[in-house]
PDB file of C-alpha atoms and ligand atoms in Angstrom:
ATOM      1  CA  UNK A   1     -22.791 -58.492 -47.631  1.00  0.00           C
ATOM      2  CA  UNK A   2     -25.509 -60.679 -48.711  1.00  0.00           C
ATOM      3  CA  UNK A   3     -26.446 -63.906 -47.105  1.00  0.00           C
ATOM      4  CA  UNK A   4     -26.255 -66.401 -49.724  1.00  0.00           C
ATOM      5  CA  UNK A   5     -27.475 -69.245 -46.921  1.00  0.00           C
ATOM      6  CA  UNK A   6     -31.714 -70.137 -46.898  1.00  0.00           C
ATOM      7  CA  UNK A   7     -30.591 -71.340 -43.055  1.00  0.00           C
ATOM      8  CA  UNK A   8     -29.667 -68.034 -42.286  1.00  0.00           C
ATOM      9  CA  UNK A   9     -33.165 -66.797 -43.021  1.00  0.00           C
ATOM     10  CA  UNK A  10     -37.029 -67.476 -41.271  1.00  0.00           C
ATOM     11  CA  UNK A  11     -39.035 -68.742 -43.923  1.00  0.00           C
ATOM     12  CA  UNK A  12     -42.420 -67.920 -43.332  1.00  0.00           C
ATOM     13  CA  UNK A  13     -44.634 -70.212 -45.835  1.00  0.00           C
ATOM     14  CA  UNK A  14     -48.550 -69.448 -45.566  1.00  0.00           C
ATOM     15  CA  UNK A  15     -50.792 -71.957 -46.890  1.00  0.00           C
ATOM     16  CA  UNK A  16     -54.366 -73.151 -47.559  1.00  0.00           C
ATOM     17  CA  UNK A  17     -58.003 -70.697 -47.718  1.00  0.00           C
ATOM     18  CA  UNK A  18     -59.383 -68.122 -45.462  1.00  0.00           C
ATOM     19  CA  UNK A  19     -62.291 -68.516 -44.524  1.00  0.00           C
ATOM     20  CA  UNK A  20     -64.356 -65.072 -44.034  1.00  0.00           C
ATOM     21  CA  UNK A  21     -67.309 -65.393 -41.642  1.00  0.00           C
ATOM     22  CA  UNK A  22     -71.119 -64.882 -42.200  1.00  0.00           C
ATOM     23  CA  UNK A  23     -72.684 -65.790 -38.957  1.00  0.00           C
ATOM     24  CA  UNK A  24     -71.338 -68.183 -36.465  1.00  0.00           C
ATOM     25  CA  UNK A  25     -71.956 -71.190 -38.635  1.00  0.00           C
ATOM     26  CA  UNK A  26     -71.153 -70.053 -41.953  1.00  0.00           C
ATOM     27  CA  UNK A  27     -68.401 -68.418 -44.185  1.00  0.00           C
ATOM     28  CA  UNK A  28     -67.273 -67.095 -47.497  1.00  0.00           C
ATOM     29  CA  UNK A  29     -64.164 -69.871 -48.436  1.00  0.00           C
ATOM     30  CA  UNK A  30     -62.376 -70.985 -51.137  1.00  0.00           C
ATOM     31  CA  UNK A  31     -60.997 -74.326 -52.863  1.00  0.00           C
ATOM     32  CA  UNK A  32     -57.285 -73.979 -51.895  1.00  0.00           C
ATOM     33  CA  UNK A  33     -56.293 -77.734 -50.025  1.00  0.00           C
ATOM     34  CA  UNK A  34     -52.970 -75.866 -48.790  1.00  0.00           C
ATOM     35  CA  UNK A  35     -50.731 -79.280 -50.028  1.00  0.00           C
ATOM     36  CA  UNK A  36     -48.523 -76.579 -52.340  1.00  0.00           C
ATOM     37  CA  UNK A  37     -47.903 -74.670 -49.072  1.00  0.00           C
ATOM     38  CA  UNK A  38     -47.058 -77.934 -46.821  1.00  0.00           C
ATOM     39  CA  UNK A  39     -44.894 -79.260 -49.720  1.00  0.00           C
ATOM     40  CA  UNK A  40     -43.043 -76.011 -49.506  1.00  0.00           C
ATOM     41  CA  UNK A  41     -42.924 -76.651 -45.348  1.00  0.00           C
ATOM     42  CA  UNK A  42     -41.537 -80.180 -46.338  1.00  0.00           C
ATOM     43  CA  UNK A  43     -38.701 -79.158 -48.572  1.00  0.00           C
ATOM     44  CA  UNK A  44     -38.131 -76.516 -45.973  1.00  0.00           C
ATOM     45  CA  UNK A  45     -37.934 -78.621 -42.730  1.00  0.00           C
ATOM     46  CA  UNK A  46     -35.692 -81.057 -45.289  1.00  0.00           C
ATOM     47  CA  UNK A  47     -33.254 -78.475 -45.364  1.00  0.00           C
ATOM     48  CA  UNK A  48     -32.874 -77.956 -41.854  1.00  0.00           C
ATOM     49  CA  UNK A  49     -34.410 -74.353 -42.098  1.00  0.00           C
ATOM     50  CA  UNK A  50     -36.170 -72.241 -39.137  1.00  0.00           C
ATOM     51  CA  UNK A  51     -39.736 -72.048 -40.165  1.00  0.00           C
ATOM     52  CA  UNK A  52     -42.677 -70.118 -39.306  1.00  0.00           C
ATOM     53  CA  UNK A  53     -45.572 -72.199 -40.722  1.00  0.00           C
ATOM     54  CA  UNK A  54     -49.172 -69.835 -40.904  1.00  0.00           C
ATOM     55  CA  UNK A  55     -52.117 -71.296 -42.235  1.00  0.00           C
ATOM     56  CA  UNK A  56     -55.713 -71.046 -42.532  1.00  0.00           C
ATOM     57  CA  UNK A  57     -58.265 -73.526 -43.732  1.00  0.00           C
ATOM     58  CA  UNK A  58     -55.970 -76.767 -45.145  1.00  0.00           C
ATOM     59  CA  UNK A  59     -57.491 -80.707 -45.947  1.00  0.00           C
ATOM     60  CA  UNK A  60     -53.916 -82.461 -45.232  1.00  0.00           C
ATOM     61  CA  UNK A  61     -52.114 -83.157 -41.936  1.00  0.00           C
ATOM     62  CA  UNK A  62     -49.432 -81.129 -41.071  1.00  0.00           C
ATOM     63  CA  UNK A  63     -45.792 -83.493 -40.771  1.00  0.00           C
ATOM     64  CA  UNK A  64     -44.410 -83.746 -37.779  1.00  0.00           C
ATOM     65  CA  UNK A  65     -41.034 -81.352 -37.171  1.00  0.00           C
ATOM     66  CA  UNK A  66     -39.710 -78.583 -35.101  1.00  0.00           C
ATOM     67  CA  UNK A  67     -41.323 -75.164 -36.475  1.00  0.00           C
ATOM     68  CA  UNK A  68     -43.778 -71.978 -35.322  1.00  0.00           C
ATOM     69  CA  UNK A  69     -47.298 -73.119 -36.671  1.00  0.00           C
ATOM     70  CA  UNK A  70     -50.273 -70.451 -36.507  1.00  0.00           C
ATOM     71  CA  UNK A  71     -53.888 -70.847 -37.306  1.00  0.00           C
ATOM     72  CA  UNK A  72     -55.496 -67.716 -39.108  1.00  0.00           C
ATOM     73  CA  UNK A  73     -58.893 -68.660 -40.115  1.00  0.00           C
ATOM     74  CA  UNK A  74     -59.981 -65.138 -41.975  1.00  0.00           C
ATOM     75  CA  UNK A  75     -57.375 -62.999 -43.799  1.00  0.00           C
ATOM     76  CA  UNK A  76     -57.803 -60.417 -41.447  1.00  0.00           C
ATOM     77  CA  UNK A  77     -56.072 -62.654 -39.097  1.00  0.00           C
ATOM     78  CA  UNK A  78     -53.081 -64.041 -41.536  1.00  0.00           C
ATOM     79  CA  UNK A  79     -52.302 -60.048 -41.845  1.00  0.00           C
ATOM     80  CA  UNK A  80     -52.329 -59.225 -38.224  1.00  0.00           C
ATOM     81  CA  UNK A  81     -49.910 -62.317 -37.743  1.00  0.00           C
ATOM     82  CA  UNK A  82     -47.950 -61.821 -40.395  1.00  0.00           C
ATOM     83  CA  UNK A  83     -47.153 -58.256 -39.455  1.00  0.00           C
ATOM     84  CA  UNK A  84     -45.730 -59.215 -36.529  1.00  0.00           C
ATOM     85  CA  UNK A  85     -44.010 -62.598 -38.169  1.00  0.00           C
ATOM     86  CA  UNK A  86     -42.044 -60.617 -40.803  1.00  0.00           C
ATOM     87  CA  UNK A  87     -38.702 -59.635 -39.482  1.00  0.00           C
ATOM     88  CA  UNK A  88     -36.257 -58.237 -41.305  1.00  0.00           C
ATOM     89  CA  UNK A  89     -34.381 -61.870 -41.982  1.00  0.00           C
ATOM     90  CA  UNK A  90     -37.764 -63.228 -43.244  1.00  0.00           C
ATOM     91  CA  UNK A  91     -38.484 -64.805 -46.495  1.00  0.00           C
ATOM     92  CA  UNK A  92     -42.054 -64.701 -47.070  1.00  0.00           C
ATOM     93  CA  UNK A  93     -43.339 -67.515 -49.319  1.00  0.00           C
ATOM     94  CA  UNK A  94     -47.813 -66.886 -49.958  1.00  0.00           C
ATOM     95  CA  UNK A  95     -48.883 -69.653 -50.955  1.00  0.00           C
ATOM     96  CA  UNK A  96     -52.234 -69.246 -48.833  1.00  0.00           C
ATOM     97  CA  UNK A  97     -55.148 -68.722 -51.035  1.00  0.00           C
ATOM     98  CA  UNK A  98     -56.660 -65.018 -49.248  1.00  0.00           C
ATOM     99  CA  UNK A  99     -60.074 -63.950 -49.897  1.00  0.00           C
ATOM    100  CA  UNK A 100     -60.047 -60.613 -51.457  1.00  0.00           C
ATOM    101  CA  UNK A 101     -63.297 -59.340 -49.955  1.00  0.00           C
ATOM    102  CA  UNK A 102     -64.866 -59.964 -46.508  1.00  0.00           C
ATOM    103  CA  UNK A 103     -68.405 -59.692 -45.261  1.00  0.00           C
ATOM    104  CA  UNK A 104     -69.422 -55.941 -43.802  1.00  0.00           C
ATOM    105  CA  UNK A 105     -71.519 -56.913 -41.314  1.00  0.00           C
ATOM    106  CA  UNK A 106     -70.966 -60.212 -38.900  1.00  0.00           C
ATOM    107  CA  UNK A 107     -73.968 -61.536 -37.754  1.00  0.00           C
ATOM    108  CA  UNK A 108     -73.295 -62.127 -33.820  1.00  0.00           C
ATOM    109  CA  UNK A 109     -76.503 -64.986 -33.913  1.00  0.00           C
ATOM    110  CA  UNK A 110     -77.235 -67.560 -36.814  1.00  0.00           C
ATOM    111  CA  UNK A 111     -79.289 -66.160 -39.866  1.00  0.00           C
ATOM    112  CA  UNK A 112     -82.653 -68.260 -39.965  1.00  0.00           C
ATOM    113  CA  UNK A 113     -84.485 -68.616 -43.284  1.00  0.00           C
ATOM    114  CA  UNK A 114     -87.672 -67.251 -41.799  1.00  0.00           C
ATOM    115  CA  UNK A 115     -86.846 -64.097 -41.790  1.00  0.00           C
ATOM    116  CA  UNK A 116     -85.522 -63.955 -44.718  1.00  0.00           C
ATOM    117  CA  UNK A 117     -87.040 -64.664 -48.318  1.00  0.00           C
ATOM    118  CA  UNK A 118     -84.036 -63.156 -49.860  1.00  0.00           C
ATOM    119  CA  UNK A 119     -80.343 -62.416 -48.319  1.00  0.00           C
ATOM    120  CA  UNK A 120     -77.783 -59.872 -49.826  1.00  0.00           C
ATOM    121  CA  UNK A 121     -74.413 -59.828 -48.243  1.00  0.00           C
ATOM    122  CA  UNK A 122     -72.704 -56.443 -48.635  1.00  0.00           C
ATOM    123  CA  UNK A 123     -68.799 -57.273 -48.516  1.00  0.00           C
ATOM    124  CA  UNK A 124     -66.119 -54.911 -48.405  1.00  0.00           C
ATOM    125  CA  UNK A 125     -62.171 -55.496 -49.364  1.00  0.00           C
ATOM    126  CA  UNK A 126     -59.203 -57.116 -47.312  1.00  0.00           C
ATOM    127  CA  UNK A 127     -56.080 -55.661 -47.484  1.00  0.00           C
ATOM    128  CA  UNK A 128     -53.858 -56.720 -49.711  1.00  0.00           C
ATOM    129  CA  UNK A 129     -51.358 -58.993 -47.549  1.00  0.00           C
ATOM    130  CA  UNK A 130     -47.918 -59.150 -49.894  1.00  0.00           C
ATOM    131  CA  UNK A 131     -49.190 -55.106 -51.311  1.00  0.00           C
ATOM    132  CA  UNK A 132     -48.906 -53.707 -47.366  1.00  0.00           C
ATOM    133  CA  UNK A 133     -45.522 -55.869 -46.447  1.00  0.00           C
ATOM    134  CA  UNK A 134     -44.237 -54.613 -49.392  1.00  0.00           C
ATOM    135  CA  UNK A 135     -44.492 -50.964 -48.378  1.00  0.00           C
ATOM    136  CA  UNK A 136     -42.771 -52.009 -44.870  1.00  0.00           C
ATOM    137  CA  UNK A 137     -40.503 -54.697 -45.982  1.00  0.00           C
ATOM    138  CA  UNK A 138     -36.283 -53.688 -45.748  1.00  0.00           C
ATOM    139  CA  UNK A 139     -34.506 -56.924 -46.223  1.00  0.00           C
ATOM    140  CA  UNK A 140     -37.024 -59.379 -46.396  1.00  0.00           C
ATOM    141  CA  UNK A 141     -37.444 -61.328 -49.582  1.00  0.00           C
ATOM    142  CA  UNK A 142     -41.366 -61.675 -50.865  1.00  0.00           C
ATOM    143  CA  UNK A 143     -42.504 -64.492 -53.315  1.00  0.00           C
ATOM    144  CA  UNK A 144     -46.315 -64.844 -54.090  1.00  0.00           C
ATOM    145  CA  UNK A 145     -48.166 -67.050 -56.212  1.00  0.00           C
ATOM    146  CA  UNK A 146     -50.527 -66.559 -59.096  1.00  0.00           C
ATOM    147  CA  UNK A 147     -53.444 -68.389 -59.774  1.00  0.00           C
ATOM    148  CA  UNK A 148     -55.124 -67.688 -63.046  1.00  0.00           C
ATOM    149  CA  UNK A 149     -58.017 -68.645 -65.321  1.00  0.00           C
ATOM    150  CA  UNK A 150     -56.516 -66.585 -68.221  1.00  0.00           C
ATOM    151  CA  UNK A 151     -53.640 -64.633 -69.610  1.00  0.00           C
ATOM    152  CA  UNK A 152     -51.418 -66.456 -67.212  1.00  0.00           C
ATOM    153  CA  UNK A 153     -48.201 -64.844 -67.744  1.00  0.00           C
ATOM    154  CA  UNK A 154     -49.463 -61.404 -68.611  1.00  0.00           C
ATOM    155  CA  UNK A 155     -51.260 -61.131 -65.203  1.00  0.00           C
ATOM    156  CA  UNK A 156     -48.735 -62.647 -63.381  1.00  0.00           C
ATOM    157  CA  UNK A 157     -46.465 -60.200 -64.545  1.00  0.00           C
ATOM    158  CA  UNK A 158     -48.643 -57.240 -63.280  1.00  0.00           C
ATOM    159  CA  UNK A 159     -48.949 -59.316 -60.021  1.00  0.00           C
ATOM    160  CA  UNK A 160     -44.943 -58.986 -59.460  1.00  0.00           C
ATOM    161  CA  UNK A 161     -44.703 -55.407 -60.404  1.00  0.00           C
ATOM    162  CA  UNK A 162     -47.576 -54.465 -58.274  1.00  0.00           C
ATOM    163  CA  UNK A 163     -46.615 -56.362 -55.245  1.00  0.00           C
ATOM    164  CA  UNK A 164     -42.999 -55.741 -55.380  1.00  0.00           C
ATOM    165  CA  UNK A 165     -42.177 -59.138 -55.533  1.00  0.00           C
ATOM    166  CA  UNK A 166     -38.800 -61.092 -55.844  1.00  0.00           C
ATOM    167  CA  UNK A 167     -40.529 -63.912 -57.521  1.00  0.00           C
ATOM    168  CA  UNK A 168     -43.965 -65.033 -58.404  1.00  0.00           C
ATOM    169  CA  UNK A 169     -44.866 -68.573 -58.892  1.00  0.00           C
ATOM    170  CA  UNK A 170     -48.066 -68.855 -61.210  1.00  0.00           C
ATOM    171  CA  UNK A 171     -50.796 -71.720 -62.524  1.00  0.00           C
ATOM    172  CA  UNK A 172     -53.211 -72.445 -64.433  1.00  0.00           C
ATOM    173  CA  UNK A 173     -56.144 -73.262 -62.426  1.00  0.00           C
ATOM    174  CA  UNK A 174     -58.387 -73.767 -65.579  1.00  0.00           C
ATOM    175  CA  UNK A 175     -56.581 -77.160 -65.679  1.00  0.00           C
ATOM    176  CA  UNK A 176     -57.778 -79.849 -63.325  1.00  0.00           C
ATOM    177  CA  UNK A 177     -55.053 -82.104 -63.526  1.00  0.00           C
ATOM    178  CA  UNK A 178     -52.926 -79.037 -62.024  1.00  0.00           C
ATOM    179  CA  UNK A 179     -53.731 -76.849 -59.114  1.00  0.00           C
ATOM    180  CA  UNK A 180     -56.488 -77.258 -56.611  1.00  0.00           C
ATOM    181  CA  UNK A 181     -56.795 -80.360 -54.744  1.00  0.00           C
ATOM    182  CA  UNK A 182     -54.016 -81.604 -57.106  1.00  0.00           C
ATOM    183  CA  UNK A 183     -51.040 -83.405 -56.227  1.00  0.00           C
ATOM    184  CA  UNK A 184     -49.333 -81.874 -58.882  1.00  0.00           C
ATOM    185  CA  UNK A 185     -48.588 -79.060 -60.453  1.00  0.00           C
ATOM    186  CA  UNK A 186     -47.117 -77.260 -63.549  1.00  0.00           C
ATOM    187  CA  UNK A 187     -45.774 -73.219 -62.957  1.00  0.00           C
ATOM    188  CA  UNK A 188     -43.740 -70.440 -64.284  1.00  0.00           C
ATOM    189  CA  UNK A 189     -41.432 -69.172 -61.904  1.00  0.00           C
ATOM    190  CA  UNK A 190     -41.171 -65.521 -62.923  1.00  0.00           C
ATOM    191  CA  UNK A 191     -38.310 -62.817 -62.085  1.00  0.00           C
ATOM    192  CA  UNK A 192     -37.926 -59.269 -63.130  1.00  0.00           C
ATOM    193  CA  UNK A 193     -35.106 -60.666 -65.420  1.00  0.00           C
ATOM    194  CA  UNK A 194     -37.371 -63.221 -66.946  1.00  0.00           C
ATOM    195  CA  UNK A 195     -39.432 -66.627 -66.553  1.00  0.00           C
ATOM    196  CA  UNK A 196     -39.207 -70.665 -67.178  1.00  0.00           C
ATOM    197  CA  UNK A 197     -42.027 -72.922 -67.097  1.00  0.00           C
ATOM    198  CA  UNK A 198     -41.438 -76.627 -64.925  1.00  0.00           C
ATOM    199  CA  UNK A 199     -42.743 -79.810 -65.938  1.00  0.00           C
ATOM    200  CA  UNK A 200     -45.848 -81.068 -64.550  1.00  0.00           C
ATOM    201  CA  UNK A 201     -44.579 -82.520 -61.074  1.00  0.00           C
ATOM    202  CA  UNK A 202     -45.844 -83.351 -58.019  1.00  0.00           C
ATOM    203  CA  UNK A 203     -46.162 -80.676 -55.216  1.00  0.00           C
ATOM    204  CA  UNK A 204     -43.708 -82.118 -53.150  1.00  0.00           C
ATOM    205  CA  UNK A 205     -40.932 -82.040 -55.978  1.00  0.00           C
ATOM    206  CA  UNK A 206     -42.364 -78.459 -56.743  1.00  0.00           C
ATOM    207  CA  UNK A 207     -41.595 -77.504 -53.216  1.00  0.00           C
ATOM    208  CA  UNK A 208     -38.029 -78.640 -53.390  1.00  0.00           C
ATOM    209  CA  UNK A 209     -37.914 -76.911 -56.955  1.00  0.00           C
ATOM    210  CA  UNK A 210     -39.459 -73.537 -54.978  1.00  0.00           C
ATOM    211  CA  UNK A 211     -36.539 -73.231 -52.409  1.00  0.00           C
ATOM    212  CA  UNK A 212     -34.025 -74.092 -54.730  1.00  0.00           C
ATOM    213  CA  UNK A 213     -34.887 -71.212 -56.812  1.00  0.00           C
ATOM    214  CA  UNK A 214     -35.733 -68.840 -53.794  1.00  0.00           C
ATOM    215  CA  UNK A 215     -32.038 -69.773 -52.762  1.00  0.00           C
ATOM    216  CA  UNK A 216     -30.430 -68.606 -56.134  1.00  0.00           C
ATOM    217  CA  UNK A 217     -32.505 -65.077 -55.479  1.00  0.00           C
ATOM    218  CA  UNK A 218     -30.157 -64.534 -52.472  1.00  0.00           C
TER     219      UNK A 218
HETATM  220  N1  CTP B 301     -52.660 -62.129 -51.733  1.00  0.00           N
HETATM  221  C1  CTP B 301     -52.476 -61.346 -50.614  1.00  0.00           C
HETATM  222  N2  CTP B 301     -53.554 -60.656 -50.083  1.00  0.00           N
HETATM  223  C2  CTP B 301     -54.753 -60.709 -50.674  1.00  0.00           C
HETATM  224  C3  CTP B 301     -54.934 -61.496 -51.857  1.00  0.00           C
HETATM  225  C4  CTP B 301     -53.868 -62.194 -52.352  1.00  0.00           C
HETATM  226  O1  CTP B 301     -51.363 -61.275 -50.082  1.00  0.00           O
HETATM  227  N3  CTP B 301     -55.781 -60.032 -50.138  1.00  0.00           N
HETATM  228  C5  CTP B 301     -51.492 -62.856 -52.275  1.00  0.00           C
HETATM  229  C6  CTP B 301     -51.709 -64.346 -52.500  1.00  0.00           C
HETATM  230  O2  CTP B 301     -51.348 -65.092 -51.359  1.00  0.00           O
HETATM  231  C7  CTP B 301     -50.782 -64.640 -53.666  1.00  0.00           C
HETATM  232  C8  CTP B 301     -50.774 -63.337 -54.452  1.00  0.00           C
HETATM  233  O3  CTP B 301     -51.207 -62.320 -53.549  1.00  0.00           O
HETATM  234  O4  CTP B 301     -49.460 -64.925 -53.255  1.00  0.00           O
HETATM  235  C9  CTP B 301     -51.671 -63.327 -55.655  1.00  0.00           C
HETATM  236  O5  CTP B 301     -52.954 -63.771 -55.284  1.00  0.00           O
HETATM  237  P1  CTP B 301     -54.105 -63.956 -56.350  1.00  0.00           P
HETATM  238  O6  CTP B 301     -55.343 -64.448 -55.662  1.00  0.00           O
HETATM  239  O7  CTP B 301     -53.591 -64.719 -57.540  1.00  0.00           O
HETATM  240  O8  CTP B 301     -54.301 -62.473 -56.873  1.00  0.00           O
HETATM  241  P2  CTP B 301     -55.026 -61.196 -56.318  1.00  0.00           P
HETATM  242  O9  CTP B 301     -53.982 -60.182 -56.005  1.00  0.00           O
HETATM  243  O10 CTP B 301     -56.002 -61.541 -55.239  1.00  0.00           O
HETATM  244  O11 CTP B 301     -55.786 -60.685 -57.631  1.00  0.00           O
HETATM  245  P3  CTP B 301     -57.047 -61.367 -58.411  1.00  0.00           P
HETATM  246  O12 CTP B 301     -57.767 -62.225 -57.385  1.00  0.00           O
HETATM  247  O13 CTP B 301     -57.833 -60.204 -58.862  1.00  0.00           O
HETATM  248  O14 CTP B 301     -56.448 -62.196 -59.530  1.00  0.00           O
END
């Protein structure tokens, strides 16, 4: 029997930019605020549902409400987290922005200029968060997100396929007035049985728009 009911699920929403670290001062980041991830945590917490909130590096404050809420700075951290977050009643919604690659080689004390008239950092990949809970994942529903320069659709397709994903939400980050730092936003929500583009709304309406879909997925 399936359950038709978002309440009857965890939602696990991720949200904002790992940061990777460098030394203890510095690290590789990325522009993601994290307000498309809280406006998802809004519309959830609206709707009465159990939520496990995990987030890395965000620029807004959190609302108040009852949910889980877990700080993973790097992406290393947001896996080992999530790995033990996604039970099999979970829907996972990644809306964090995870850096692909990592730095090899943490330096334990500060780098100083001196000793240095040129610096190469050697990085090495992350895993693949959605990719490796894919492979594990039994009842669990996944929806990522997409951001793209270029070809929008086209790579967002191979984004669903190759993650195994129920649904994947993609922009166009080549458009400022859209994405990034943005209060609003403009996306295709895109199935295996097809895609629709929304209007450009804010990130809060989006977020009621994301569950609403995720809930006709069940
Ligand atoms: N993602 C992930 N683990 C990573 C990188 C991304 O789980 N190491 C997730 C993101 O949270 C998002 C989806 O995969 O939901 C797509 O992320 P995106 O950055 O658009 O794509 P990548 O797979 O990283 O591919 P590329 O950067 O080459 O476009």
């Amino acid at each position: 029997m399936k359950n038709k009911n978002l309440k009857n699920y965890k939602i696990i929403i991720t949200a904002g930019g790992t940061q990777e670290p460098i030394d203890p001062v510095r690290y590789i980041g990325n522009r993601s605020s994290g307000k498309m991830g809280i406006a998802i945590l809004k519309a959830a917490l609206k709707k009465n549902c159990r939520v496990s909130f995990i987030y890395a590096n965000i620029t807004e404050q959190l609302p108040r409400g009852t949910y889980k809420k877990m700080y993973t700075p790097s992406a290393q951290d947001m896996y080992e987290t999530l790995k033990k977050e996604f039970t099999p009643d979970s829907i996972l919604i990644m809306a964090a922005a995870v850096a692909d690659f990592r730095v090899k080689k943490i330096q334990k004390n500060k780098i100083k200029k001196e000793n240095h008239s040129s610096l190469n950092l050697e990085l090495i990949p992350n895993k693949d968060i959605l990719k490796s809970l894919s492979r594990i994942k039994t009842n669990q529903k996944l929806i990522g997100f997409a951001a793209e320069s270029q070809s929008l659709l086209e790579n967002a397709q191979k984004k669903l396929k190759a993650k195994k994903l129920d649904m994947i939400i993609a922009n166009d980050i080549s458009n400022p007035d859209i994405g990034f730092g943005s209060d609003f936003n403009q996306v295709y929500f895109i199935t295996k049985s097809g895609y629709f583009q929304s209007e450009r709304i804010s990130k809060n309406k989006l977020g009621e728009m994301i569950l609403n879909s995720i809930q006709k997925l069940l």
